[in-house]
Amino acid sequence: MTTLDRVVGGAPGRIEGRDKVTGTVRYAYEYPVPDAVYVWPVQSTVARGRVRSVDAGAARALPGVIAVLDSGNAPRLRPGKSDELHLLQSADVAYRGQIVAAVVADTLEGAREAASAVRVEYDEEEHDVVLDPENPAIYSPGKVNAGLTGTVDRGEVEEALARAPAGVDAVYTTPAEHAAPMEPHATIALWEGETLTLYNSDQSPWRSATAIARLFGLPEGAVSVVADHVGGGFGSKGELRPPTVLAALAARAVDRPVKVAMTRQQMFPLVSYRTPTVQRVRLGAERDGRLTALWHDALQQSSKLTEYTEQTAAGSRVMYAAPASRTVHRLLRLDVPTPSWMRAPGEAPGMFALESAMDELAYALGMDPVELRIVNEPETDPESGLAFSSRNLVACLREGAARFGWAGRDPAPGVRRDGRLLTGTGVAASTYPVFISPSTATARTEPGGGFVVEVAAADIGTGARTALTQIAADELGVPMDRVTVRVGRSVFGAAPPAGGSMGTSSWGWAVSKACRALTAELDGRSGVVPSGGMEARADTTEDVQASRSLSRHAFGAQFAEVTVDADSGQVRVERLLGVFACGRIVNVRTARSQFLGGMTMGISMALHESLEVDPEFGDFVNHDLASYHIATNADVRGLEAHWIDEDDGELNPVGTKGIGEIGIVGAAAAIANAVFHATGSRLRDLPITPDRVRAAGHVP
Ligand code: MOS
């Protein structure tokens, strides 16, 4: 087929869009499973200690109660990697909100009422839930997430800083944040002998199935996860979470199918959050703006249960050509729930710090912040020395500056005032690594000339199903309506999560390989399908391993215009414009939506989102959507996403880099930099709330 006929690069709407808006698709909790009963968790009211006793007498006496589980009677799990998932296996309490008991009843309301009647007594111990940079228990883990090295040193950074004629040394903080997907975490667990089916709201059906099998000591394949449609995840459904284990455990205990759906409040301690960070960035530069030293130190927290270290300084390893650099991750393990992935884990908070510091450096040097980034453009990856497969940060900056109308900007801070409103503009760069994991996929012929492709991908609202159908249709050389792509089921075979922006690249590679193999076989038979049909299965493990050693990253540039109310301190993002370079764009419509979604989440990160920890009780105080603020329609004004056409042949057969996460990266820094330009006050702590703006004394 000619290039003109290809659908990759087009803008088809979501295949399941109509079904979604008419309410006919099924989400995890909605599968009709006969005889299902309900489980409701009892959550710890202390942050640290031991359960002394569970008095279930009153709960058991209530009508419809089938079982009350605690660590004394719950089915046993195999020891495994994450204690977070070892529900009801021990009386120890590691965080407030941890599941210490659970009630199974024949109605949801009955389970809920009975759970409130369970009396739990604790031997409470003193807890520590505060990320205090002076805490002596802080340490530097050898490895951080994504398999990265914790601390990387290049050159003599201290010496270079001391000699530098210009520099920045500042501390930036970001709060804990909650992913808050629209569909709460929900599961139906159904045991049939030694096999388990889980209808699960899940970003990673195949990995969840294998993880649950391991926990229950079952052979691979004994657990099957169904996640046909998922109402958002943003990372919080990327790893197996406790509610799924609870459903499986309860169903095992009562020998009935069990349903669980988190309430919004239950989600806050139970389904993960983004770690808070305290980051110190030190930059040294020549007068012409060239960096001589970059030192990025990121302090984060994890729980006592799991060492989870976010790769917060990773962006600083790839961005700029500083000859001397040190990137350090430090961790403090507290009596808190375990943090986990949230959109652009690492890069989102890390690039807020680096890109704020770059703006501070531009002011220290009297240099345009776009030009400062351009003069520090590296030839090769600064850390590894590897060539970039493609790198178009400069193109993004230039195109963004042109589209935004950056030229002729007066850099003077705090001088543009219209009545009560101060105005300012700011810029920041974005980056996100190209992750690709091996995947499997199957393609087969259908009677009547159609094709079915199966891959254990998850469409969490991104349009993955549609993008994969485009990829399959092009490889098979047929229109999209002759191809049915089935996703969301672990039985389709090994596949990575909808996470790390790797989905389309990883699954797409397997889909394209399977379809290519089927096409080749069909061609060998002159297009005649045998009566039994034909099938081709692909596994990209070897292809992924055979990739050349190169540095692969997506880049982008974000430009923000804000107004700041000089009386109230309220910041409004009047415009946010992003230009991204992410390889081939498979679907113009869904890609744009991904970028806009990421940027909206960036506005939210900049201005609204913050989980407040209660030091006394050890919980998040604002654990609902009334008090945990998220940007909504009225907060989002001018939003524009653009991209550079990037033809990178060193990625995968489809040429994609991943787009799910880069949109949030850099957005908060661009907004904070614009707030400085508007007010003359440097706000280094997120979110930039009216009280913080007023406290900074912004009025010129
Ligand atoms: Mo994304 S936070 O890696 O699911």
XYZ file of C-alpha atoms and ligand atoms in Angstrom:
704
model
C 0.000 0.000 0.000
C 1.220 3.463 -0.697
C 2.037 6.012 1.956
C -1.154 7.815 1.042
C -3.291 4.855 2.037
C -1.711 4.440 5.436
C -3.791 5.219 8.483
C -0.866 5.657 10.882
C -0.526 9.414 11.094
C -4.250 9.952 10.574
C -6.857 11.140 13.036
C -9.452 8.393 13.472
C -11.684 8.752 16.514
C -11.606 6.242 19.325
C -13.021 2.917 18.170
C -14.895 2.444 21.432
C -15.800 6.122 21.716
C -19.473 5.700 20.849
C -19.825 2.718 23.161
C -18.227 4.689 25.960
C -20.383 7.763 25.667
C -23.533 5.658 25.336
C -22.581 3.695 28.428
C -22.363 0.271 26.848
C -18.730 -0.638 27.553
C -17.994 -2.524 30.750
C -15.602 -1.366 33.409
C -14.232 -3.816 35.974
C -16.970 -3.478 38.567
C -19.761 -3.857 36.017
C -19.293 -7.438 34.831
C -22.344 -9.532 35.612
C -20.985 -12.230 37.906
C -23.706 -14.339 39.537
C -23.687 -14.809 43.309
C -21.102 -12.112 43.904
C -20.683 -10.739 47.404
C -18.912 -7.635 48.625
C -15.813 -6.925 50.652
C -15.202 -3.751 52.637
C -11.810 -3.022 54.206
C -11.216 -1.980 57.798
C -8.320 0.471 57.752
C -5.786 1.158 60.439
C -6.333 4.258 62.525
C -2.721 4.287 63.686
C 0.332 4.909 61.540
C 2.608 2.447 63.272
C 2.248 -0.406 65.705
C 0.537 -3.768 65.964
C -3.027 -4.937 65.952
C -3.597 -6.265 69.470
C -7.105 -7.568 68.910
C -9.896 -7.621 66.384
C -13.342 -7.924 67.917
C -15.653 -9.003 65.125
C -18.530 -10.123 67.341
C -20.847 -7.210 66.637
C -20.006 -7.281 62.932
C -20.667 -11.014 62.605
C -24.055 -10.598 64.250
C -25.249 -8.232 61.527
C -27.514 -9.647 58.812
C -25.839 -10.819 55.619
C -22.309 -10.889 57.014
C -20.421 -13.859 55.614
C -16.943 -13.442 57.054
C -14.678 -11.070 58.908
C -11.065 -11.502 57.890
C -7.982 -10.404 59.754
C -4.381 -11.532 59.924
C -5.412 -14.484 62.112
C -7.766 -16.159 59.660
C -7.077 -14.770 56.177
C -5.766 -17.189 53.537
C -1.949 -17.303 53.411
C 0.044 -15.658 50.658
C 3.519 -16.525 49.432
C 6.269 -14.152 50.536
C 7.150 -11.882 47.638
C 8.760 -8.676 46.519
C 6.333 -6.180 47.977
C 5.012 -6.320 51.522
C 2.451 -3.704 50.567
C 0.553 -6.516 48.870
C 0.828 -8.984 51.737
C -2.588 -8.113 53.017
C -3.700 -9.509 56.345
C -0.579 -11.638 56.695
C 0.739 -10.001 59.838
C -0.564 -7.896 62.701
C 2.026 -5.194 62.064
C 0.821 -1.789 60.967
C 3.115 0.213 58.707
C 0.899 3.154 57.767
C -2.393 4.729 58.663
C -5.071 3.482 56.319
C -3.485 0.054 55.882
C -6.014 -2.763 55.632
C -6.090 -4.562 58.998
C -9.368 -6.461 58.576
C -12.139 -6.865 56.031
C -15.795 -7.766 56.058
C -17.492 -9.867 53.400
C -21.260 -9.538 53.202
C -24.000 -10.180 50.713
C -24.601 -6.503 50.058
C -22.267 -3.555 49.657
C -24.106 -1.579 52.321
C -24.084 -4.536 54.696
C -20.328 -4.977 54.297
C -19.788 -1.300 54.885
C -21.921 -1.199 58.009
C -20.342 -4.339 59.419
C -16.843 -2.981 58.750
C -17.676 0.008 60.907
C -18.741 -2.393 63.682
C -15.385 -4.183 63.798
C -13.456 -3.092 66.877
C -9.693 -3.060 66.393
C -7.297 -2.368 69.221
C -3.703 -1.442 68.604
C -0.426 -1.373 70.415
C 0.476 1.977 69.007
C 4.068 3.060 68.457
C 5.436 6.494 67.730
C 5.408 7.273 64.059
C 7.285 9.567 61.747
C 5.549 10.728 58.587
C 7.372 13.973 57.827
C 9.933 14.304 55.038
C 12.454 16.256 57.090
C 15.672 17.016 55.153
C 17.604 16.907 58.450
C 16.506 13.390 59.376
C 19.678 11.299 59.996
C 17.985 8.203 58.545
C 18.199 9.650 55.016
C 20.346 7.503 52.741
C 21.291 7.190 49.073
C 19.956 4.006 47.449
C 22.319 2.378 44.955
C 19.576 1.874 42.410
C 16.506 3.970 41.724
C 13.484 3.301 39.539
C 13.803 2.349 35.892
C 16.998 0.499 36.920
C 18.993 3.733 37.094
C 22.060 4.325 39.255
C 21.291 6.370 42.343
C 24.240 8.734 42.243
C 26.155 9.650 39.099
C 29.270 11.822 39.210
C 31.054 13.295 36.218
C 34.047 15.604 36.563
C 34.837 17.768 39.591
C 31.513 19.406 40.244
C 32.463 21.201 43.468
C 35.565 22.722 41.914
C 33.655 23.756 38.811
C 30.957 25.409 40.928
C 33.541 27.295 42.983
C 35.228 28.622 39.829
C 32.051 29.504 37.932
C 31.562 33.241 37.344
C 27.771 32.819 37.557
C 25.526 30.368 39.246
C 22.372 29.319 41.039
C 21.979 27.437 44.299
C 18.360 26.928 45.299
C 16.007 24.454 46.947
C 12.721 23.505 45.296
C 9.971 21.435 46.825
C 7.064 19.510 45.386
C 4.309 17.975 47.503
C 2.835 14.501 47.537
C 0.216 14.233 44.794
C -2.550 11.781 44.074
C -3.245 10.385 40.604
C -7.021 10.544 41.158
C -8.249 8.600 38.118
C -11.930 9.074 37.381
C -12.723 5.368 37.707
C -11.814 4.223 41.214
C -9.791 1.060 41.664
C -12.211 -1.831 41.428
C -12.032 -5.620 41.178
C -14.266 -8.649 40.884
C -12.484 -11.863 41.898
C -13.839 -15.215 40.785
C -12.182 -18.483 41.768
C -12.937 -21.709 39.918
C -10.876 -24.396 41.640
C -7.265 -23.323 41.348
C -7.874 -20.735 38.656
C -8.732 -17.133 39.329
C -10.367 -14.558 37.085
C -9.993 -10.919 38.044
C -12.041 -8.182 36.422
C -9.679 -5.431 37.372
C -9.242 -1.749 36.677
C -5.696 -2.179 35.554
C -2.943 -0.587 33.471
C -1.112 -3.872 33.234
C -3.308 -6.961 32.927
C -0.517 -9.366 32.125
C 1.818 -8.218 34.871
C -0.988 -8.185 37.439
C -1.946 -11.725 36.518
C 1.598 -12.979 37.013
C 2.004 -11.014 40.246
C -1.228 -12.394 41.728
C -0.286 -15.916 40.652
C 3.018 -15.528 42.474
C 1.326 -14.193 45.605
C -1.054 -17.147 45.756
C 1.566 -19.713 44.775
C -0.229 -20.600 41.552
C 1.323 -21.605 38.250
C 1.601 -18.985 35.530
C -1.621 -18.916 33.583
C -3.809 -19.839 36.554
C -4.764 -16.208 36.972
C -6.502 -14.289 34.245
C -7.017 -10.529 34.373
C -9.716 -8.792 32.347
C -9.346 -5.042 31.913
C -11.237 -4.333 28.703
C -11.846 -0.677 29.568
C -10.135 1.411 32.206
C -11.262 4.847 33.302
C -7.868 6.421 33.788
C -4.897 5.381 35.852
C -2.082 7.938 35.559
C 0.264 5.356 37.055
C -1.873 4.378 40.043
C -3.039 1.207 38.279
C 0.359 0.436 36.773
C 1.411 -1.856 39.588
C -0.758 -4.300 41.453
C -2.436 -2.469 44.342
C -3.838 -3.803 47.647
C -7.560 -3.688 46.679
C -7.037 -6.313 43.960
C -5.323 -8.605 46.445
C -8.141 -7.984 48.913
C -10.758 -9.147 46.429
C -8.781 -12.279 45.533
C -8.115 -13.080 49.183
C -11.714 -12.553 50.254
C -13.067 -14.610 47.368
C -10.709 -17.414 48.333
C -11.835 -17.219 51.953
C -15.587 -17.330 51.337
C -15.603 -19.414 48.159
C -17.827 -16.908 46.394
C -17.081 -14.256 43.765
C -16.184 -11.021 45.548
C -16.473 -7.423 44.404
C -14.546 -4.446 45.721
C -14.601 -0.818 44.658
C -12.576 1.809 46.413
C -14.350 4.896 47.628
C -12.557 8.098 46.753
C -11.408 8.434 50.355
C -10.110 4.878 50.545
C -8.014 5.479 47.451
C -5.798 8.095 49.021
C -3.791 5.820 51.342
C -4.380 2.569 49.443
C -3.591 3.075 45.780
C -0.380 5.121 45.866
C 0.666 8.729 45.417
C 3.562 10.695 43.997
C 6.351 11.135 46.524
C 6.995 14.632 47.827
C 10.441 15.936 46.939
C 12.979 18.363 48.332
C 15.449 19.201 45.591
C 18.579 21.290 45.671
C 19.921 22.398 42.313
C 23.294 24.068 41.939
C 24.348 25.406 38.550
C 27.644 26.991 37.551
C 28.048 28.812 34.229
C 30.362 30.934 32.154
C 29.253 34.462 31.361
C 28.128 33.309 27.914
C 25.687 30.929 29.556
C 27.535 27.664 29.011
C 27.061 25.426 32.034
C 30.248 24.301 33.753
C 28.572 22.442 36.599
C 25.168 20.888 37.323
C 24.388 19.396 40.726
C 20.906 18.034 41.292
C 20.112 16.447 44.648
C 16.648 14.937 45.065
C 15.301 13.856 48.439
C 12.154 11.727 48.451
C 10.235 9.412 50.698
C 9.144 5.824 50.717
C 7.394 3.554 53.182
C 8.925 1.161 55.691
C 7.521 -1.649 53.556
C 9.061 -0.986 50.178
C 12.105 0.898 48.918
C 10.580 2.920 46.115
C 12.966 5.581 44.832
C 11.779 7.830 42.073
C 14.290 8.795 39.362
C 13.765 12.509 40.013
C 17.208 13.716 38.907
C 17.216 11.571 35.758
C 16.133 14.439 33.507
C 19.185 16.420 34.607
C 21.419 13.658 33.266
C 20.253 14.120 29.720
C 19.331 17.774 29.288
C 22.452 19.933 29.123
C 26.111 19.776 28.227
C 27.597 20.480 31.659
C 31.135 19.037 31.778
C 30.885 18.421 35.517
C 27.751 17.079 37.082
C 26.423 15.226 40.069
C 22.948 13.766 40.251
C 21.976 12.281 43.587
C 18.862 10.522 44.848
C 18.280 10.321 48.566
C 15.504 8.532 50.361
C 13.820 8.660 53.734
C 11.655 5.720 54.713
C 8.744 6.753 56.877
C 5.587 5.308 58.424
C 3.626 6.240 55.326
C 1.907 4.427 52.462
C 4.280 3.418 49.672
C 4.459 6.014 46.912
C 4.307 4.794 43.353
C 4.041 5.956 39.787
C 2.145 9.026 38.818
C 2.334 10.510 35.329
C 6.021 11.117 34.495
C 7.290 9.745 37.793
C 10.658 11.399 38.399
C 10.723 13.737 35.425
C 7.627 15.714 36.458
C 8.956 16.936 39.845
C 12.620 16.775 38.781
C 12.257 18.985 35.755
C 10.294 21.497 37.811
C 13.461 22.005 39.844
C 15.972 21.955 36.977
C 13.940 24.170 34.669
C 13.196 26.657 37.438
C 16.925 26.809 38.187
C 17.691 27.357 34.495
C 15.321 30.326 34.530
C 17.056 31.696 37.609
C 20.377 31.298 35.821
C 19.071 33.156 32.779
C 18.181 36.104 35.019
C 21.538 35.915 36.813
C 23.262 36.140 33.424
C 20.875 38.616 31.826
C 20.267 36.102 29.080
C 17.152 35.003 27.250
C 15.987 31.704 28.807
C 15.326 30.135 25.386
C 18.855 31.008 24.243
C 20.352 29.752 27.518
C 18.912 26.323 26.821
C 20.059 26.377 23.212
C 23.696 27.219 24.061
C 23.721 24.226 26.411
C 22.500 21.778 23.823
C 24.751 18.677 24.018
C 26.118 16.860 20.959
C 25.768 13.484 22.618
C 24.119 12.192 25.764
C 26.008 14.012 28.551
C 25.939 11.033 30.900
C 26.488 8.037 28.652
C 28.303 9.715 25.773
C 25.985 7.834 23.422
C 24.585 9.423 20.305
C 20.942 10.439 20.467
C 18.667 8.465 18.168
C 17.139 11.890 17.530
C 17.004 15.038 19.603
C 14.892 18.000 18.641
C 14.788 20.111 21.771
C 16.156 23.139 19.926
C 13.533 22.772 17.210
C 10.816 22.576 19.872
C 12.142 25.702 21.599
C 12.370 27.650 18.355
C 9.000 26.589 17.050
C 7.405 27.159 20.435
C 8.943 30.638 20.677
C 7.626 31.501 17.214
C 4.114 30.193 17.832
C 3.908 31.743 21.292
C 5.220 35.142 20.217
C 8.266 35.068 22.464
C 10.386 37.427 20.351
C 10.784 40.897 21.774
C 9.734 39.830 25.267
C 10.831 42.327 27.906
C 12.599 40.151 30.478
C 12.115 42.636 33.348
C 10.170 40.956 36.161
C 7.205 42.546 37.887
C 6.638 45.482 35.539
C 3.544 44.602 33.486
C 0.404 45.621 35.324
C -3.127 46.100 34.139
C -5.286 47.135 37.057
C -4.990 44.396 39.630
C -3.426 41.953 37.191
C 0.277 41.397 36.775
C 1.263 39.496 33.659
C 4.269 37.397 32.784
C 5.562 34.699 30.481
C 7.872 31.779 31.069
C 9.466 28.857 29.285
C 10.724 25.436 30.300
C 12.004 22.360 28.518
C 10.514 18.874 28.732
C 11.992 15.454 28.355
C 10.897 11.894 28.822
C 12.878 8.726 28.090
C 11.899 6.230 25.427
C 11.065 3.028 27.249
C 10.335 -0.058 25.193
C 9.648 -3.487 26.666
C 9.247 -6.828 24.941
C 5.683 -7.752 24.109
C 3.792 -10.542 22.423
C 0.840 -10.287 20.058
C -1.184 -12.589 17.848
C -2.757 -11.858 14.483
C -5.161 -14.173 12.716
C -7.552 -14.315 9.848
C -11.284 -14.348 10.350
C -13.853 -15.888 8.069
C -15.093 -13.230 5.658
C -11.780 -11.457 5.134
C -11.340 -9.775 8.473
C -8.487 -9.974 10.944
C -8.253 -10.224 14.700
C -5.231 -9.032 16.630
C -4.800 -9.797 20.305
C -2.355 -8.085 22.628
C -2.479 -7.731 26.422
C -2.342 -3.957 26.185
C -4.507 -1.692 28.326
C -6.449 1.235 26.946
C -6.758 3.524 29.941
C -8.521 6.182 27.926
C -5.507 7.072 25.831
C -6.742 5.657 22.538
C -4.345 2.692 22.615
C -6.894 0.345 21.042
C -7.368 2.746 18.167
C -3.657 3.384 17.631
C -2.931 -0.347 17.609
C -5.732 -0.902 15.082
C -4.133 1.713 12.828
C -0.776 -0.022 13.110
C -2.316 -3.435 12.385
C -4.351 -2.148 9.446
C -1.272 -0.646 7.798
C 0.774 -3.810 8.234
C -2.032 -5.998 6.915
C -2.742 -3.585 4.084
C -6.447 -3.374 4.812
C -8.788 -0.622 6.023
C -9.229 -0.252 9.780
C -12.743 -1.643 9.749
C -11.453 -5.046 8.709
C -9.283 -5.334 11.798
C -10.471 -5.998 15.336
C -7.806 -5.376 17.955
C -8.556 -6.982 21.297
C -6.717 -5.632 24.312
C -6.978 -5.720 28.089
C -6.728 -9.431 28.789
C -3.759 -11.209 30.303
C -4.567 -14.389 28.344
C -3.365 -12.612 25.206
C 0.197 -13.146 26.456
C 3.152 -11.300 27.922
C 2.938 -7.546 27.487
C 4.189 -4.505 29.382
C 1.946 -2.017 31.202
C 0.292 1.106 29.908
C 3.023 2.988 31.710
C 6.322 4.697 31.151
C 4.845 6.040 27.886
C 5.890 2.703 26.394
C 2.560 1.205 25.403
C 2.191 2.091 21.756
C 5.898 1.534 21.079
C 6.064 -1.830 22.838
C 2.692 -3.356 21.937
C 2.785 -1.686 18.526
C 6.063 -3.403 17.744
C 4.578 -6.833 18.560
C 1.370 -6.052 16.663
C 3.299 -4.921 13.618
C 5.557 -7.992 13.774
C 2.621 -10.409 14.068
C 0.753 -8.702 11.229
C 3.856 -8.690 9.052
C 4.345 -12.410 9.626
C 0.715 -13.096 8.783
C 0.943 -10.977 5.648
C 4.097 -12.787 4.553
C 2.400 -16.130 5.019
C -0.665 -14.941 3.180
C 1.508 -13.681 0.330
C 3.196 -17.095 0.209
C -0.225 -18.621 -0.349
C -1.126 -15.988 -2.931
C -3.676 -14.594 -0.536
C -5.655 -17.800 -0.209
C -6.589 -18.468 3.400
C -6.756 -22.173 4.273
C -10.093 -23.406 5.574
C -8.848 -23.558 9.161
C -7.700 -19.938 9.049
C -4.201 -18.639 9.701
C -2.471 -17.258 12.734
C 0.863 -15.610 13.443
C 2.269 -14.995 16.876
C 5.040 -12.499 17.598
C 7.356 -11.975 20.505
C 9.660 -8.949 20.344
C 12.040 -9.980 23.139
C 14.952 -10.547 20.776
C 14.162 -7.532 18.617
C 14.121 -5.223 21.638
C 17.367 -6.720 22.947
C 19.001 -6.272 19.539
C 18.362 -2.502 19.533
C 21.496 -0.457 18.982
C 23.095 1.273 21.929
C 21.768 4.824 21.609
C 20.285 7.480 23.843
C 16.556 7.666 23.151
C 14.454 10.466 24.574
C 11.508 12.616 23.670
C 11.858 16.367 24.143
C 9.602 19.359 24.280
C 9.272 23.015 25.142
C 6.478 24.611 27.137
C 5.569 28.295 27.105
C 3.230 29.819 29.675
C 1.510 33.161 30.061
C 0.035 33.943 33.455
C -1.856 36.695 35.168
C -1.410 37.196 38.883
C -4.021 39.062 40.882
C -1.963 41.530 42.911
C -4.594 41.645 45.651
C -5.563 38.006 46.046
C -2.386 36.358 44.808
C -4.378 34.117 42.487
C -2.478 32.863 39.464
C -4.264 32.083 36.219
C -2.622 30.330 33.314
C -3.964 32.319 30.383
C -1.982 30.319 27.832
C 0.089 27.165 27.891
C 1.678 26.159 24.612
C 3.730 23.018 24.166
C 5.765 21.769 21.233
C 6.948 18.186 21.457
C 9.250 15.886 19.517
C 8.168 12.310 20.157
C 8.941 10.377 17.011
C 6.041 9.406 14.781
C 2.565 10.461 15.852
C 0.282 7.491 15.176
C -3.020 9.253 15.764
C -3.176 13.015 15.531
C -6.441 13.241 17.450
C -5.627 11.002 20.411
C -2.016 12.255 20.582
C -3.165 15.838 20.847
C -5.536 14.770 23.577
C -2.653 13.090 25.433
C -0.481 16.200 25.232
C -3.335 18.455 26.352
C -4.119 16.063 29.194
C -0.523 16.084 30.371
C -0.331 19.872 30.147
C -3.589 20.229 32.074
C -2.159 17.985 34.757
C 0.903 20.267 34.681
C -1.287 23.307 35.369
C -2.838 21.326 38.187
C 0.598 20.436 39.562
C 1.723 24.053 39.340
C -1.266 25.653 41.015
C -3.462 23.166 42.846
C -2.400 19.690 43.789
C -0.988 18.969 47.217
C -1.569 16.161 49.670
C -1.249 17.589 53.155
C 0.181 15.227 55.722
C -1.110 15.286 59.264
C 2.012 14.750 61.406
C -0.041 13.748 64.425
C -2.224 11.064 62.898
C -0.008 10.248 59.959
C -2.547 10.447 57.170
C -3.357 12.707 54.275
C -5.819 15.244 55.606
C -7.329 16.206 52.281
C -8.365 12.756 51.125
C -11.293 13.613 48.888
C -11.810 15.646 45.734
C -13.395 18.520 47.641
C -10.177 19.234 49.495
C -7.592 17.755 47.128
C -7.774 20.313 44.350
C -7.374 19.388 40.714
C -7.484 21.784 37.777
C -10.928 21.805 36.227
C -12.375 23.463 33.126
C -12.354 26.983 34.544
C -8.636 26.672 35.348
C -7.735 25.807 31.771
C -7.836 28.625 29.245
C -5.615 28.787 26.189
C -4.072 25.358 25.707
C -2.163 24.447 22.559
C -0.172 21.342 21.734
C 2.006 21.025 18.650
C 4.688 18.643 17.545
C 7.728 18.385 15.334
C 7.670 15.681 12.688
C 10.415 13.388 13.802
C 11.530 10.515 11.596
C 13.633 8.329 13.873
C 14.475 4.919 12.448
C 16.195 3.736 15.635
C 13.136 3.248 17.809
C 10.844 0.466 16.626
C 9.095 -0.395 13.350
C 6.392 2.191 14.013
C 8.839 4.976 14.883
C 7.140 6.093 18.106
C 8.764 7.522 21.226
C 5.741 7.680 23.530
C 3.551 10.635 24.347
C 1.628 9.842 27.522
C 3.847 11.603 30.000
C 5.966 14.291 28.398
C 3.059 16.765 28.375
C 3.177 17.170 32.144
C 6.971 17.574 32.241
C 8.153 21.164 32.310
C 4.650 22.642 32.482
C 4.905 23.547 36.172
C 8.322 25.159 35.685
C 7.094 27.207 32.714
C 4.216 28.455 34.881
C 6.441 29.171 37.911
C 8.873 31.012 35.638
C 5.997 33.065 34.255
C 4.899 33.873 37.810
C 8.401 35.209 38.483
C 8.261 37.275 35.313
C 4.871 38.636 36.390
C 5.652 39.348 40.029
C 9.402 39.350 40.561
C 8.928 36.674 43.227
C 10.537 33.297 42.751
C 8.114 30.622 43.968
C 10.161 27.487 44.551
C 7.514 25.458 46.351
C 4.601 23.811 44.570
C 1.753 24.368 44.351
C 1.809 28.118 43.756
C -1.219 28.977 45.864
C -2.556 32.507 46.483
C -1.271 32.517 50.073
C 2.238 31.659 48.894
C 2.149 34.358 46.230
C 1.001 36.917 48.795
C 3.586 35.758 51.349
C 6.292 36.229 48.726
C 5.405 39.928 48.624
C 4.727 40.199 44.945
C 3.279 43.639 44.524
C 5.784 45.869 42.776
Mo 2.847 6.045 33.948
S 2.979 7.125 35.698
O 4.427 5.325 33.998
O 1.660 4.874 34.332
